[in-house]
Amino acid sequence: MSFYIAGTGSVLPEKVVSNDDLAQFLDTSDEWIFTRTGIRRRHVLTGERLDDLAVAAAEQALSDAGVKGEEVDLILCATMRGDFYTPSLACTVGGAIGSHAPAFDVNAACVGVLYCMEIADSFIAAGKAETVLIVSAEAMSKLVDWTDRASCVLFGDGAGAMVVRKGEGRLSGVLRSDPSFAIHMPNLEGINSPYNQVPQEKLAMVMDGGEVYKFAVNAMGHRIEEACAAAGIAPADVDWYLPHQANVRIIDASLKKYRIPKERVLLNISECGNMSATSVMVLLDQYAKKGTFRRGDKLLFVAFGGGLTSGAVVSVWNRD
Ligand code: UT7
């Protein structure tokens, strides 16, 4: 017995920044960004706090699932960095929804939600939880270097959530890490130890886009094959692909050999950019709200990210 997805939610910051807006202060253009990535605009935090977005997304998912905060047995939050190192975002969400369940953040960069789904599956399989709240929230605008046109144009902010409950749904999940500094972000701010001898590095994200691109196409393809094999299906049997929204060219290249019709590959990258862990969560919620999924449909989540991490999860949509 594994889990099924019982409810979803998502919240985006109000401020929308277009590629043309970025071209006001960066040497870039809408044409370059759109043709290289598929991104037109992204949502960016201004006055909002990330934990407020996370709580709002969690409340939506709980309400959608018809679950009360006190019924949640475990809270997981996929994020690279919340508003505070401690309390974790998961604890803050727990406090806001009236839960005293164990709560912790998971940093697997853009694959965070898939890691959380697999942790939820393990807790449920071990009999330690029946209802798990998975939240994702990323403030990418606070992590990137806004003078680095090769990376800052790619990202956006947002939060999402799903409630998963014990039952029939998840068919398989595969996770992997291939340690590399192709995407990295030093975390040394505030260090004033008189004993520290490590020189202060730039604090924003540093990324080797070309290396990440090659890794991504390869990793996404492999994870799709492994997750489908573990689920006993072929890639062509998947009804809906929910890929990490980093770059449409990466998505197209990694799915090319399976000849999946474009309509079955879900996208929101043009409007949201890359929201790291939150991308697949917001994608799920947006298409669930549109009524895209039918009971029995097979959904495949696939992602790659800093670490470098990668993973795929296959789950049957078990709702009307
Ligand atoms: O969640 C994971 C996050 N990371 C990723 O997904 C990154 C994966 N990588 C990519 O998506 C692509 O490698 C990029 C979109 C980052 C870059 O696309 P590319 O086709 O690999 O371009 P490039 O890095 O080869 O750069 C081509 C040119 C360079 O100029 P020169 O050296 O040819 O004169 C760059 O300096 O484009 C230049 N460039 C830009 N020009 C206008 C880089 N960024 C920009 C920009 N606007 N924003």
XYZ file of C-alpha atoms and ligand atoms in Angstrom:
368
model
C 0.000 0.000 0.000
C 1.411 3.333 -0.980
C -0.176 6.785 -1.371
C -2.490 8.678 -3.666
C -2.583 12.443 -4.223
C -5.609 13.683 -2.284
C -5.334 17.463 -2.700
C -3.209 20.201 -4.280
C -2.605 23.949 -3.918
C -0.316 26.701 -5.202
C 0.353 30.397 -4.702
C 2.521 32.741 -6.777
C 3.783 36.200 -5.777
C 1.807 39.093 -7.281
C 4.708 40.778 -9.050
C 5.209 39.584 -12.633
C 8.542 40.372 -14.309
C 8.692 40.011 -18.089
C 11.788 39.392 -20.196
C 11.438 42.967 -21.452
C 11.536 44.179 -17.833
C 14.861 42.337 -17.359
C 16.234 43.871 -20.554
C 15.870 47.265 -18.841
C 18.877 46.508 -16.618
C 20.562 43.443 -18.149
C 22.241 42.948 -21.529
C 19.548 40.507 -22.681
C 16.339 40.365 -24.746
C 12.966 38.664 -24.840
C 14.076 36.983 -28.078
C 17.234 35.444 -26.495
C 15.506 34.262 -23.341
C 12.424 32.853 -25.080
C 14.225 31.037 -27.889
C 16.862 29.545 -25.528
C 14.500 28.573 -22.697
C 10.790 29.045 -23.470
C 10.440 31.603 -20.642
C 8.435 34.817 -21.168
C 7.879 35.993 -17.582
C 8.160 34.907 -13.954
C 6.646 35.826 -10.555
C 8.984 37.482 -8.062
C 8.637 38.111 -4.307
C 8.490 41.762 -3.286
C 6.722 42.423 0.037
C 5.526 38.858 0.653
C 7.294 36.372 2.885
C 7.988 32.900 1.571
C 6.434 31.209 4.597
C 3.148 33.100 4.022
C 3.022 31.699 0.491
C 3.866 28.217 1.766
C 1.102 28.333 4.393
C -1.462 29.596 1.862
C -0.560 26.789 -0.573
C -0.754 24.221 2.245
C -4.194 25.472 3.322
C -5.457 25.155 -0.260
C -4.177 21.581 -0.527
C -5.710 20.594 2.844
C -9.049 22.120 1.892
C -8.934 20.395 -1.520
C -8.260 17.070 0.223
C -10.885 17.691 2.930
C -8.211 17.150 5.584
C -7.803 19.147 8.821
C -4.375 20.277 10.002
C -4.551 18.029 13.067
C -5.106 14.970 10.845
C -1.690 15.384 9.184
C 0.896 12.840 10.415
C 3.988 14.313 8.737
C 4.906 17.638 7.121
C 7.698 17.812 4.540
C 8.833 20.980 2.818
C 10.993 20.973 -0.309
C 13.061 24.143 -0.335
C 16.650 25.264 -0.849
C 16.244 28.002 1.739
C 13.285 29.234 3.747
C 12.991 32.614 5.429
C 14.944 31.205 8.408
C 17.480 28.408 8.827
C 15.442 27.584 11.897
C 12.548 27.187 12.409
C 12.252 25.179 9.217
C 9.561 26.145 6.726
C 7.864 22.821 7.472
C 7.626 23.729 11.189
C 6.248 27.174 10.369
C 3.596 25.617 8.121
C 2.770 23.089 10.866
C 2.241 25.894 13.398
C -0.031 27.777 11.013
C -2.265 24.791 10.241
C -2.518 23.658 13.880
C -0.418 20.506 13.534
C 2.109 19.033 15.939
C 3.213 16.344 13.488
C 6.927 15.855 12.806
C 8.039 18.453 10.273
C 11.265 19.017 8.392
C 12.666 20.651 5.257
C 14.268 18.677 2.431
C 16.930 20.254 0.227
C 17.296 18.313 -3.004
C 17.135 21.499 -5.107
C 14.686 21.164 -8.017
C 14.023 17.478 -7.239
C 12.876 18.256 -3.685
C 9.204 17.414 -4.201
C 10.068 14.004 -5.648
C 12.382 13.300 -2.701
C 9.508 14.286 -0.373
C 7.086 11.981 -2.208
C 9.481 9.078 -1.704
C 9.983 9.938 1.988
C 6.198 10.079 2.380
C 5.910 6.684 0.707
C 8.471 5.225 3.150
C 6.702 6.642 6.226
C 3.382 5.285 4.977
C 4.863 1.873 4.086
C 6.435 1.683 7.576
C 3.068 2.397 9.196
C 4.335 5.699 10.669
C 1.970 7.987 8.746
C -1.288 7.833 6.801
C -1.631 11.483 5.742
C 1.369 13.541 4.664
C 1.444 17.221 3.730
C 4.160 18.012 1.185
C 4.900 21.692 0.647
C 7.394 23.328 -1.691
C 8.448 26.956 -1.548
C 11.342 28.670 -3.266
C 12.543 32.271 -3.219
C 14.893 31.960 -6.180
C 14.969 35.749 -6.620
C 16.845 35.932 -3.304
C 19.384 33.277 -4.286
C 20.519 34.354 -7.754
C 23.043 37.013 -8.768
C 20.967 39.699 -10.520
C 24.024 40.840 -12.490
C 24.548 37.346 -14.007
C 22.342 37.320 -17.121
C 23.139 33.658 -17.793
C 21.353 32.511 -14.637
C 19.046 35.145 -13.112
C 16.751 35.275 -16.169
C 15.870 31.607 -15.704
C 14.228 31.639 -12.291
C 10.991 32.608 -10.549
C 9.441 32.345 -7.069
C 6.426 30.401 -5.844
C 4.917 27.876 -3.445
C 2.837 24.744 -3.852
C 1.500 21.865 -1.797
C -0.024 18.413 -2.035
C -1.668 16.123 0.491
C -0.867 12.451 -0.010
C -2.803 9.728 1.814
C -2.399 6.006 2.296
C -3.973 4.183 -0.639
C -3.498 3.049 -4.235
C -1.777 5.594 -6.473
C 2.032 5.724 -6.511
C 3.413 2.998 -8.772
C 7.139 3.706 -8.578
C 9.828 6.213 -7.682
C 13.540 6.497 -8.438
C 15.963 9.006 -6.908
C 19.638 9.606 -7.592
C 22.514 11.971 -6.888
C 25.611 12.658 -8.989
C 27.689 14.980 -6.816
C 28.934 18.033 -8.741
C 29.408 21.757 -8.229
C 27.922 22.609 -11.655
C 25.261 24.515 -9.679
C 26.403 25.760 -6.290
C 25.789 28.496 -3.795
C 28.139 29.125 -0.866
C 26.381 29.638 2.419
C 28.791 31.564 4.602
C 26.924 34.755 5.391
C 27.106 35.928 8.977
C 30.185 33.903 9.804
C 32.169 35.983 12.294
C 34.093 33.203 13.959
C 37.538 34.519 14.926
C 38.820 31.014 14.068
C 37.362 30.916 10.524
C 40.049 30.683 7.853
C 37.775 29.923 4.873
C 37.707 32.948 2.564
C 34.289 34.469 1.948
C 32.926 33.470 -1.466
C 30.271 35.146 -3.576
C 26.986 34.280 -1.877
C 24.750 33.991 -4.920
C 24.122 30.972 -7.133
C 26.889 30.037 -9.573
C 25.942 27.792 -12.491
C 27.684 26.139 -15.428
C 24.637 26.194 -17.725
C 26.157 24.022 -20.463
C 27.205 21.254 -18.043
C 23.815 21.302 -16.347
C 22.071 21.139 -19.732
C 23.974 17.982 -20.769
C 23.404 16.348 -17.373
C 19.711 17.227 -17.426
C 18.886 15.701 -20.810
C 20.693 12.482 -19.925
C 19.382 12.231 -16.344
C 15.758 12.983 -17.218
C 15.794 10.320 -19.967
C 17.297 7.690 -17.655
C 14.978 8.423 -14.728
C 11.927 8.199 -17.024
C 13.026 4.759 -18.247
C 13.843 3.501 -14.735
C 10.607 4.765 -13.180
C 8.503 3.319 -16.018
C 10.316 -0.033 -15.806
C 9.744 -0.137 -12.024
C 6.059 0.630 -12.589
C 5.787 -2.077 -15.265
C 4.798 0.376 -18.011
C 6.388 1.888 -21.122
C 7.036 5.649 -21.453
C 4.305 5.737 -24.109
C 1.772 4.466 -21.512
C 2.157 7.626 -19.405
C -0.873 9.906 -19.813
C 0.732 13.087 -18.456
C 4.363 14.106 -18.136
C 5.086 16.681 -15.423
C 8.738 17.583 -16.036
C 10.817 20.067 -14.068
C 10.363 23.427 -15.815
C 13.983 24.491 -16.370
C 14.094 24.841 -20.134
C 11.713 23.636 -22.885
C 14.712 22.562 -24.938
C 15.810 20.223 -22.107
C 12.272 18.830 -21.818
C 11.969 18.288 -25.592
C 15.410 16.679 -25.868
C 14.896 14.305 -22.944
C 11.499 13.104 -24.232
C 12.338 13.076 -27.942
C 13.075 9.384 -28.352
C 9.756 8.320 -26.778
C 7.739 10.286 -29.359
C 5.327 11.556 -26.703
C 2.632 13.828 -28.213
C 3.258 17.430 -27.114
C -0.233 17.697 -25.553
C 0.744 15.108 -22.930
C 3.770 17.105 -21.742
C 2.569 19.753 -19.282
C 4.241 23.163 -19.203
C 4.014 26.433 -17.297
C 7.574 27.620 -17.888
C 6.583 30.486 -20.188
C 4.618 32.133 -17.350
C 6.583 31.014 -14.268
C 10.201 30.340 -15.272
C 12.119 27.801 -13.208
C 10.816 27.760 -9.616
C 13.203 24.994 -8.533
C 11.407 22.392 -6.362
C 8.138 24.280 -6.689
C 7.901 23.926 -10.475
C 6.371 20.446 -10.603
C 4.100 21.189 -7.633
C 2.611 24.346 -9.169
C 2.323 22.531 -12.506
C 0.362 19.717 -10.839
C -1.997 22.116 -9.095
C -2.611 24.303 -12.159
C -3.525 21.336 -14.359
C -5.528 19.640 -11.589
C -7.586 22.834 -11.233
C -8.145 22.915 -15.009
C -9.650 19.402 -14.726
C -6.958 17.893 -16.965
C -6.588 14.593 -15.089
C -9.114 11.742 -15.118
C -9.301 8.950 -12.541
C -6.883 6.228 -13.626
C -4.559 8.542 -15.593
C -0.860 7.808 -15.125
C 1.205 10.870 -14.156
C 4.992 10.894 -14.394
C 6.960 13.526 -12.470
C 10.592 13.901 -13.560
C 13.187 16.419 -12.394
C 16.880 17.273 -12.121
C 18.650 19.938 -10.107
C 21.557 21.137 -8.001
C 23.452 18.425 -6.197
C 23.263 17.177 -8.880
C 20.050 15.341 -8.095
C 17.507 13.650 -10.328
C 14.411 11.532 -9.964
C 11.080 10.366 -11.328
C 7.826 9.242 -9.710
C 4.899 7.519 -11.435
C 1.506 7.860 -9.782
C -2.030 7.068 -10.868
C -4.530 9.936 -10.460
C -7.009 8.500 -8.013
C -9.636 11.273 -7.839
C -12.732 12.283 -9.786
O 16.968 23.805 -12.336
C 18.235 23.676 -12.921
C 18.754 25.048 -13.271
N 19.667 25.150 -14.363
C 19.396 24.926 -15.666
O 18.389 24.404 -16.035
C 20.441 25.360 -16.678
C 20.531 24.465 -17.888
N 21.158 25.179 -18.980
C 20.450 25.960 -19.834
O 19.230 26.028 -19.748
C 21.199 26.674 -20.913
O 22.544 26.222 -20.931
C 21.161 28.227 -20.747
C 19.744 28.733 -21.028
C 21.587 28.621 -19.332
C 22.113 28.865 -21.744
O 21.750 28.517 -23.073
P 22.867 28.112 -24.104
O 22.203 27.890 -25.408
O 23.612 26.957 -23.511
O 23.735 29.429 -24.199
P 25.280 29.601 -23.878
O 25.511 29.453 -22.413
O 26.058 28.734 -24.825
O 25.502 31.114 -24.253
C 25.439 31.552 -25.607
C 25.698 33.053 -25.623
C 26.942 33.468 -24.841
O 27.547 34.505 -25.567
P 28.846 34.197 -26.480
O 29.867 33.667 -25.521
O 28.394 33.197 -27.482
O 29.170 35.543 -27.048
C 26.375 34.023 -23.554
O 27.234 35.004 -22.981
O 24.592 33.745 -25.009
C 25.106 34.661 -24.025
N 24.091 34.818 -22.983
C 23.068 35.676 -23.075
N 22.724 36.563 -24.027
C 21.613 37.293 -23.830
C 23.999 34.139 -21.811
N 22.913 34.554 -21.151
C 22.311 35.507 -21.897
C 21.158 36.300 -21.754
N 20.846 37.163 -22.733
N 20.363 36.202 -20.675
